[in-house]
């Protein structure tokens, strides 16, 4: 944009300068020619009285040397004698003597002026003044050089001024653009210093007001989520008391386990909602509002979220869902790698991804539908795959988005997509070997593992790489 504005200023100023300077240059040349012609006519007119007094050749030569030393001034006497150099053709001289009128004419190499002078009856002398081209254009080159320098200075000055003004506009636009991108990446503390033209200045003020309003709305929303989650504690306590009164039975144990899990999830939601606003996608560092330190979190304010061992989390969550799979008579296969699989994602976030994917299987397939879970570690990633034997997902591209799917809210796949993006991973939806949907979530390995993990894996034996913990839960 800055180059464009400077280019526009350069083009406009150049056109304006040319429109004025070209006629001025022609006027300068014309004025120099007129001055040379006027001087020649004056010299011829000054010689006419001398010629009227005497036609003596020595006297005429002396008069010529005084009036026009070093110039082409000459006299053609009626006797045919010529005093001084001549450049006019004989026919033109005869015409001037015959008509008795002054004649001016361009000749090769210059301009000639003939002035007849009547000396007596039948006696006419002709004064000739020849002005060469050098004298006609005397001072024109210097004037044109000064005009050119003036034009260059005007164009350069206007372009420099336009560039300075454009730099101010561009700087303000870049600051607003960088702040917008930073806000989009989750930096809720970013603000701009309003500057530039009135329009951009007002845009900067509007951006700051928008960012402040976003913080207020997010704080209100998180407080509302925390309050709603806390209100669920009352019916949950009633369920726990009911399970205690049921006695030591298998159903009571399962209900108690589910209540304990639900209570842990509610505690996690309330804790996350009460924590100062997160600045970035899920799993990244938390930074408190107004610089308040985050209590109880390692590293204090702005400390990055800790990673987790993916294999341990998946085994624990799979054991929980195995109970529900057994109740619905669902064949359930779990295949978890025995290798270390550390990822830069909190344990709660990974558990939320697993619950969302497996929960979709229970929600959108009929009881008795088989499904499987597999966790593998690659060279630079950890891959979580959930497959089922259902009908599959008709629109895989539109499924990863809230409110896009016609059969669900899309929240589960959106959670998985955002979690994968945090670790530089991705989500892929295809049709699996069981005949239904196959959802593959790729997580990037933690930085410490990713740098040295390749050499460590080379030292592992094939048996260690193939080690898995497998088990089945069937009806």
Coordinates of C-alpha atoms in Angstrom, one line a residue:
X1 CA 0.0 0.0 0.0
X2 CA 2.9 2.4 0.8
X3 CA 4.5 1.7 -2.6
X4 CA 1.1 2.2 -4.3
X5 CA 0.5 5.6 -2.7
X6 CA 4.1 6.7 -3.4
X7 CA 3.7 5.6 -7.0
X8 CA 0.4 7.5 -7.4
X9 CA 2.0 10.6 -6.0
X10 CA 5.0 10.2 -8.4
X11 CA 2.7 9.7 -11.4
X12 CA 0.4 12.7 -10.6
X13 CA 3.3 15.0 -9.8
X14 CA 5.2 14.0 -12.9
X15 CA 2.2 14.7 -15.1
X16 CA 1.6 18.1 -13.4
X17 CA 5.2 19.1 -13.7
X18 CA 5.4 18.1 -17.4
X19 CA 2.2 19.9 -18.2
X20 CA 3.8 23.1 -16.9
X21 CA 7.4 22.7 -17.6
X22 CA 7.2 21.7 -21.3
X23 CA 5.4 24.9 -22.3
X24 CA 7.8 26.8 -20.1
X25 CA 10.8 25.3 -21.9
X26 CA 9.3 26.3 -25.3
X27 CA 8.6 29.8 -24.0
X28 CA 12.2 30.1 -22.9
X29 CA 13.5 29.1 -26.3
X30 CA 11.2 31.5 -28.0
X31 CA 12.1 34.3 -25.7
X32 CA 15.8 33.7 -26.3
X33 CA 15.2 33.8 -30.1
X34 CA 13.2 37.0 -29.9
X35 CA 15.9 38.7 -27.8
X36 CA 18.6 37.8 -30.4
X37 CA 16.4 39.0 -33.3
X38 CA 15.6 42.3 -31.4
X39 CA 19.3 42.9 -30.8
X40 CA 20.1 42.4 -34.5
X41 CA 17.3 44.8 -35.6
X42 CA 18.6 47.4 -33.2
X43 CA 22.1 47.1 -34.5
X44 CA 20.9 47.4 -38.1
X45 CA 18.8 50.5 -37.1
X46 CA 21.8 52.0 -35.3
X47 CA 24.0 51.6 -38.5
X48 CA 21.4 53.3 -40.8
X49 CA 22.2 57.0 -39.7
X50 CA 25.9 56.4 -40.2
X51 CA 25.2 55.1 -43.7
X52 CA 23.1 58.1 -44.4
X53 CA 26.0 60.4 -43.6
X54 CA 28.8 58.6 -45.3
X55 CA 29.4 55.7 -47.6
X56 CA 33.1 55.7 -47.1
X57 CA 34.3 52.1 -46.6
X58 CA 36.8 52.7 -43.8
X59 CA 34.3 54.8 -41.9
X60 CA 31.7 52.1 -42.3
X61 CA 34.1 49.4 -41.1
X62 CA 34.9 51.5 -38.1
X63 CA 31.2 52.0 -37.3
X64 CA 30.5 48.3 -37.7
X65 CA 33.4 47.3 -35.4
X66 CA 32.0 49.7 -32.8
X67 CA 28.3 48.7 -33.1
X68 CA 28.7 44.9 -33.4
X69 CA 32.2 43.7 -32.7
X70 CA 32.7 40.1 -33.6
X71 CA 29.2 39.8 -35.1
X72 CA 28.0 39.2 -38.7
X73 CA 27.0 42.8 -39.6
X74 CA 27.6 44.0 -43.1
X75 CA 26.6 46.7 -45.6
X76 CA 25.9 46.2 -49.3
X77 CA 26.6 49.6 -51.2
X78 CA 24.8 50.7 -54.3
X79 CA 28.1 50.3 -56.2
X80 CA 28.1 46.6 -55.4
X81 CA 30.8 46.8 -52.8
X82 CA 30.3 44.8 -49.6
X83 CA 31.6 45.9 -46.2
X84 CA 31.7 42.8 -43.9
X85 CA 30.8 39.1 -44.3
X86 CA 27.6 38.3 -46.2
X87 CA 25.2 35.3 -45.9
X88 CA 22.1 36.5 -47.8
X89 CA 21.6 35.3 -51.4
X90 CA 21.8 37.9 -54.2
X91 CA 18.2 37.5 -55.1
X92 CA 17.1 38.4 -51.6
X93 CA 19.4 41.4 -51.6
X94 CA 18.0 42.7 -54.9
X95 CA 14.5 42.2 -53.6
X96 CA 15.2 44.2 -50.4
X97 CA 16.8 47.0 -52.5
X98 CA 14.0 47.0 -55.0
X99 CA 11.0 47.0 -52.6
X100 CA 12.6 49.2 -50.0
X101 CA 11.2 47.0 -47.2
X102 CA 13.0 45.1 -44.4
X103 CA 13.2 41.3 -44.9
X104 CA 13.8 38.6 -42.2
X105 CA 14.3 35.0 -43.2
X106 CA 15.6 31.8 -41.8
X107 CA 18.7 30.5 -43.5
X108 CA 20.8 27.3 -43.1
X109 CA 22.8 27.9 -39.9
X110 CA 20.9 30.9 -38.6
X111 CA 18.6 33.9 -39.3
X112 CA 19.3 36.8 -41.7
X113 CA 17.8 40.3 -41.5
X114 CA 18.0 42.8 -44.4
X115 CA 17.4 46.6 -43.8
X116 CA 17.4 48.9 -46.9
X117 CA 18.6 52.5 -46.5
X118 CA 17.9 55.1 -49.2
X119 CA 21.0 57.2 -49.8
X120 CA 19.6 59.3 -52.7
X121 CA 17.6 59.1 -55.9
X122 CA 18.1 55.6 -57.3
X123 CA 20.8 54.8 -54.7
X124 CA 19.8 52.2 -52.0
X125 CA 22.2 50.5 -49.6
X126 CA 21.2 47.3 -47.7
X127 CA 22.3 46.5 -44.1
X128 CA 22.6 42.8 -43.5
X129 CA 22.6 41.2 -40.0
X130 CA 23.1 37.5 -39.7
X131 CA 22.4 35.7 -36.4
X132 CA 23.7 32.2 -36.2
X133 CA 21.8 29.4 -34.4
X134 CA 24.2 29.5 -31.4
X135 CA 23.2 33.1 -30.7
X136 CA 19.5 32.4 -31.3
X137 CA 19.6 29.7 -28.6
X138 CA 22.0 31.4 -26.3
X139 CA 21.1 30.5 -22.6
X140 CA 18.4 28.0 -23.6
X141 CA 20.4 24.9 -22.5
X142 CA 21.2 26.5 -19.1
X143 CA 17.5 27.5 -18.6
X144 CA 16.3 24.0 -19.6
X145 CA 18.8 22.4 -17.1
X146 CA 17.5 24.6 -14.3
X147 CA 13.9 23.8 -15.2
X148 CA 14.7 20.1 -15.3
X149 CA 16.4 20.2 -11.8
X150 CA 13.4 22.1 -10.5
X151 CA 11.0 19.5 -11.9
X152 CA 13.0 16.7 -10.4
X153 CA 13.1 18.4 -7.0
X154 CA 9.4 19.0 -7.1
X155 CA 8.6 15.4 -8.0
X156 CA 11.0 14.0 -5.5
X157 CA 9.7 16.3 -2.7
X158 CA 6.1 15.4 -3.4
X159 CA 6.9 11.7 -3.6
X160 CA 8.8 11.9 -0.3
X161 CA 5.9 13.7 1.4
X162 CA 3.4 11.2 0.1
X163 CA 5.6 8.3 1.2
X164 CA 5.8 9.8 4.8
X165 CA 2.0 10.2 4.9
X166 CA 1.5 6.7 3.5
X167 CA 3.9 5.3 6.0
X168 CA 1.8 6.7 8.8
X169 CA -1.3 5.2 7.3
X170 CA 0.3 1.9 6.6
X171 CA 1.8 1.7 10.1
X172 CA -1.6 2.3 11.7
X173 CA -3.1 -0.4 9.4
X174 CA -0.4 -2.9 10.2
X175 CA -0.8 -2.3 14.0
X176 CA -4.5 -2.9 13.7
X177 CA -4.0 -6.0 11.5
X178 CA -1.4 -7.5 13.9
X179 CA -3.6 -6.8 16.9
X180 CA -6.6 -8.5 15.1
X181 CA -4.6 -11.6 14.3
X182 CA -3.3 -11.7 17.9
X183 CA -6.8 -11.5 19.2
X184 CA -7.9 -14.2 16.8
X185 CA -5.1 -16.5 18.1
X186 CA -6.4 -15.9 21.7
X187 CA -4.3 -13.1 23.0
X188 CA -7.1 -11.3 24.9
X189 CA -4.8 -8.7 26.4
X190 CA -3.8 -7.2 23.0
X191 CA -4.7 -3.6 22.4
X192 CA -3.7 -1.0 19.8
X193 CA -2.5 2.5 20.1
X194 CA -5.0 4.5 18.0
X195 CA -3.1 6.6 15.4
X196 CA -3.2 7.7 11.8
X197 CA -6.1 9.3 9.9
X198 CA -9.4 9.9 11.6
X199 CA -10.9 6.7 10.1
X200 CA -8.1 4.5 11.3
X201 CA -8.0 6.2 14.7
X202 CA -11.7 5.5 15.2
X203 CA -11.1 1.9 14.0
X204 CA -8.4 1.5 16.7
X205 CA -10.7 2.8 19.4
X206 CA -13.5 0.5 18.2
X207 CA -11.0 -2.5 18.3
X208 CA -10.0 -1.7 21.9
X209 CA -13.7 -1.4 22.9
X210 CA -14.5 -4.7 21.2
X211 CA -11.6 -6.5 23.0
X212 CA -12.7 -5.1 26.3
X213 CA -16.3 -6.2 25.7
X214 CA -15.1 -9.7 24.7
X215 CA -13.3 -10.0 28.0
X216 CA -16.5 -9.0 29.8
X217 CA -18.7 -11.4 27.9
X218 CA -16.2 -14.3 28.3
X219 CA -16.0 -13.6 32.1
X220 CA -19.8 -13.6 32.4
X221 CA -20.1 -16.8 30.3
X222 CA -17.5 -18.6 32.4
X223 CA -19.1 -17.5 35.6
X224 CA -22.4 -18.8 34.4
X225 CA -20.9 -22.2 33.4
X226 CA -19.4 -22.5 36.9
X227 CA -22.6 -21.6 38.6
X228 CA -24.6 -24.1 36.5
X229 CA -22.1 -26.8 37.1
X230 CA -22.1 -26.1 40.8
X231 CA -25.9 -26.4 40.9
X232 CA -25.6 -30.0 39.6
X233 CA -23.8 -30.9 42.8
X234 CA -27.1 -31.0 44.7
X235 CA -28.9 -33.7 42.7
X236 CA -25.5 -35.5 42.4
X237 CA -25.3 -35.7 46.2
X238 CA -28.9 -37.1 46.3
X239 CA -27.9 -39.8 43.9
X240 CA -24.8 -40.7 46.0
X241 CA -27.0 -41.1 49.1
X242 CA -29.4 -43.3 47.1
X243 CA -26.6 -45.5 46.0
X244 CA -25.3 -45.8 49.5
X245 CA -28.7 -47.0 50.7
X246 CA -28.8 -49.7 47.9
X247 CA -26.2 -51.7 49.8
X248 CA -23.1 -53.6 48.5
X249 CA -24.4 -54.8 45.1
X250 CA -22.9 -54.8 41.7
X251 CA -25.4 -52.3 40.4
X252 CA -24.7 -50.0 43.4
X253 CA -20.9 -50.2 42.7
X254 CA -21.4 -49.3 39.1
X255 CA -23.7 -46.4 40.0
X256 CA -21.2 -45.2 42.6
X257 CA -18.4 -45.4 40.1
X258 CA -20.5 -43.4 37.6
X259 CA -21.3 -40.8 40.3
X260 CA -17.7 -40.5 41.3
X261 CA -16.7 -40.0 37.6
X262 CA -19.5 -37.4 37.2
X263 CA -18.4 -35.6 40.3
X264 CA -14.8 -35.5 39.1
X265 CA -16.0 -34.1 35.7
X266 CA -18.1 -31.4 37.4
X267 CA -15.2 -30.5 39.6
X268 CA -13.0 -30.2 36.5
X269 CA -15.6 -28.0 34.8
X270 CA -16.0 -25.7 37.8
X271 CA -12.2 -25.4 38.3
X272 CA -11.7 -24.6 34.6
X273 CA -14.5 -22.0 34.6
X274 CA -13.3 -20.3 37.8
X275 CA -9.7 -20.2 36.4
X276 CA -8.8 -16.8 34.7
X277 CA -9.5 -16.7 31.0
X278 CA -7.4 -18.9 28.7
X279 CA -5.5 -17.1 26.0
X280 CA -5.4 -19.5 23.1
X281 CA -7.0 -22.8 22.1
X282 CA -7.7 -25.6 24.5
X283 CA -4.6 -27.0 26.3
X284 CA -2.5 -23.9 26.1
X285 CA -1.3 -21.6 28.8
X286 CA -3.7 -19.7 31.1
X287 CA -3.1 -16.1 31.8
X288 CA -5.1 -14.3 34.5
X289 CA -7.1 -11.1 33.9
X290 CA -5.5 -7.8 35.0
X291 CA -2.2 -9.6 35.8
X292 CA -3.6 -11.6 38.8
X293 CA -1.5 -14.7 39.4
X294 CA -3.1 -18.1 38.9
X295 CA -3.3 -19.7 42.3
X296 CA -2.4 -23.3 42.7
X297 CA -1.0 -23.6 39.1
X298 CA 2.6 -24.5 38.6
X299 CA 4.5 -21.6 37.1
X300 CA 2.0 -18.9 38.1
X301 CA 0.5 -16.6 35.7
X302 CA 0.9 -17.5 32.0
X303 CA 2.5 -20.9 32.8
X304 CA 1.9 -23.4 30.0
X305 CA -0.5 -26.2 30.6
X306 CA 1.2 -29.5 31.5
X307 CA 1.1 -32.5 29.1
X308 CA 0.1 -36.0 29.9
X309 CA 0.9 -39.7 29.1
X310 CA -1.7 -40.5 26.5
X311 CA -1.5 -44.3 27.0
X312 CA -2.3 -44.1 30.7
X313 CA -5.3 -41.8 30.1
X314 CA -6.7 -43.9 27.3
X315 CA -6.5 -47.1 29.4
X316 CA -8.2 -45.5 32.4
X317 CA -11.0 -44.0 30.3
X318 CA -11.5 -47.3 28.3
X319 CA -12.0 -49.1 31.6
X320 CA -14.8 -46.7 32.4
X321 CA -16.6 -47.1 29.1
X322 CA -16.1 -50.9 29.1
X323 CA -18.8 -51.1 31.8
X324 CA -21.3 -49.3 29.7
X325 CA -20.3 -51.4 26.6
X326 CA -21.0 -54.6 28.6
X327 CA -24.4 -53.3 29.6
X328 CA -25.4 -52.6 26.0
X329 CA -23.8 -55.9 24.7
X330 CA -21.3 -54.1 22.5
X331 CA -18.1 -55.9 21.5
X332 CA -15.3 -53.5 22.5
X333 CA -11.7 -53.8 21.5
X334 CA -8.9 -51.7 23.1
X335 CA -5.4 -51.6 21.6
X336 CA -3.0 -49.3 23.5
X337 CA 0.7 -48.9 22.8
X338 CA 3.1 -49.9 25.5
X339 CA 5.6 -47.1 24.5
X340 CA 5.8 -43.7 26.2
X341 CA 3.4 -41.3 24.5
X342 CA 3.7 -37.8 26.0
X343 CA 1.7 -35.1 24.4
X344 CA 1.4 -31.4 25.1
X345 CA -2.2 -31.6 26.2
X346 CA -3.6 -31.7 29.7
X347 CA -5.1 -35.0 30.9
X348 CA -8.5 -33.5 31.2
X349 CA -8.5 -32.3 27.6
X350 CA -7.4 -35.7 26.3
X351 CA -10.1 -37.4 28.4
X352 CA -12.6 -35.0 27.0
X353 CA -11.6 -36.0 23.5
X354 CA -11.9 -39.7 24.2
X355 CA -15.2 -39.3 26.0
X356 CA -16.6 -37.2 23.1
X357 CA -15.5 -39.8 20.4
X358 CA -16.7 -42.9 22.3
X359 CA -19.8 -41.0 23.5
X360 CA -20.7 -40.4 19.8
X361 CA -20.5 -44.1 19.2
X362 CA -23.0 -44.8 22.0
X363 CA -25.2 -41.9 21.0
X364 CA -25.4 -42.6 17.2
X365 CA -25.2 -46.4 16.9
X366 CA -27.7 -49.0 18.1
X367 CA -26.9 -51.2 21.2
X368 CA -24.9 -54.2 20.3
X369 CA -22.8 -52.3 17.7
X370 CA -19.2 -53.2 18.0
X371 CA -16.5 -50.5 18.2
X372 CA -12.7 -50.4 18.8
X373 CA -10.2 -48.0 20.2
X374 CA -6.5 -48.0 19.2
X375 CA -3.6 -45.7 20.4
X376 CA -0.4 -45.9 18.4
X377 CA 2.8 -43.9 18.6
X378 CA 4.6 -42.8 15.4
X379 CA 7.9 -41.1 14.7
X380 CA 6.6 -37.6 15.7
X381 CA 3.0 -38.2 16.7
X382 CA 0.5 -40.2 18.7
X383 CA -2.6 -41.4 16.8
X384 CA -5.9 -42.2 18.5
X385 CA -8.4 -44.1 16.3
X386 CA -12.0 -44.9 17.2
X387 CA -13.9 -47.2 14.8
X388 CA -17.5 -48.5 14.9
X389 CA -19.7 -50.9 13.0
X390 CA -22.5 -48.4 12.5
X391 CA -23.7 -46.6 9.4
X392 CA -20.8 -44.2 9.2
X393 CA -20.8 -40.4 8.8
X394 CA -22.5 -39.2 5.5
X395 CA -20.7 -35.8 5.4
X396 CA -17.2 -36.1 7.0
X397 CA -16.1 -32.6 6.0
X398 CA -19.2 -30.9 7.5
X399 CA -19.1 -33.1 10.6
X400 CA -16.2 -31.3 12.3
X401 CA -18.1 -28.2 13.3
X402 CA -20.7 -27.2 15.8
X403 CA -24.2 -27.1 14.5
X404 CA -23.2 -28.2 11.0
X405 CA -24.3 -31.9 11.1
X406 CA -28.0 -32.6 10.7
X407 CA -27.9 -35.5 13.2
X408 CA -25.8 -34.0 16.0
X409 CA -24.4 -30.8 17.4
X410 CA -20.9 -31.5 16.1
X411 CA -19.5 -30.6 19.5
X412 CA -17.6 -33.9 20.0
X413 CA -15.7 -33.7 16.8
X414 CA -15.1 -30.0 17.3
X415 CA -13.5 -30.8 20.7
X416 CA -11.3 -33.4 19.0
X417 CA -10.3 -31.0 16.2
X418 CA -9.3 -28.2 18.5
X419 CA -7.3 -30.5 20.8
X420 CA -5.5 -31.9 17.8
X421 CA -4.7 -28.4 16.5
X422 CA -3.1 -27.5 19.8
X423 CA -0.5 -30.2 19.4
X424 CA 0.0 -29.5 15.6
X425 CA -2.2 -32.5 14.7
X426 CA -5.3 -33.1 12.7
X427 CA -8.6 -35.1 12.6
X428 CA -9.4 -37.4 9.7
X429 CA -12.8 -39.1 9.2
X430 CA -13.1 -42.1 6.9
X431 CA -14.9 -45.5 6.8
X432 CA -13.2 -48.1 8.9
X433 CA -12.7 -51.9 8.8
X434 CA -15.7 -52.5 10.9
X435 CA -17.9 -50.9 8.2
X436 CA -18.8 -47.7 10.1
X437 CA -17.1 -44.4 10.9
X438 CA -13.4 -44.3 11.5
X439 CA -12.1 -41.2 13.3
X440 CA -8.4 -40.7 13.5
X441 CA -7.1 -38.0 15.8
X442 CA -3.3 -37.2 15.5
X443 CA -1.5 -35.5 18.4
X444 CA 2.0 -34.2 18.1
X445 CA 4.5 -35.6 20.5
X446 CA 5.8 -33.4 23.4
X447 CA 8.8 -31.3 22.4
X448 CA 11.2 -33.2 24.7
X449 CA 10.1 -36.5 23.3
X450 CA 10.0 -35.4 19.7
X451 CA 13.7 -34.2 19.6
X452 CA 15.3 -37.3 21.1
X453 CA 12.6 -39.9 20.6
X454 CA 13.9 -41.1 17.2
X455 CA 17.2 -42.3 18.4
X456 CA 15.6 -43.9 21.4
X457 CA 13.2 -45.8 19.3
X458 CA 16.0 -47.2 17.1
X459 CA 17.4 -48.8 20.2
X460 CA 14.2 -50.6 21.0
X461 CA 13.7 -54.1 20.0
X462 CA 11.0 -55.2 17.6
X463 CA 9.3 -57.0 20.5
X464 CA 9.1 -53.8 22.6
X465 CA 7.7 -51.8 19.6
X466 CA 5.0 -54.4 19.1
X467 CA 4.0 -54.7 22.7
X468 CA 0.3 -53.9 23.3
X469 CA -2.2 -54.2 26.1
X470 CA -5.3 -55.8 24.6
X471 CA -8.5 -57.0 26.0
X472 CA -12.0 -57.6 25.0
X473 CA -15.4 -56.8 26.6
X474 CA -18.2 -58.9 25.1
X475 CA -21.7 -59.6 26.0

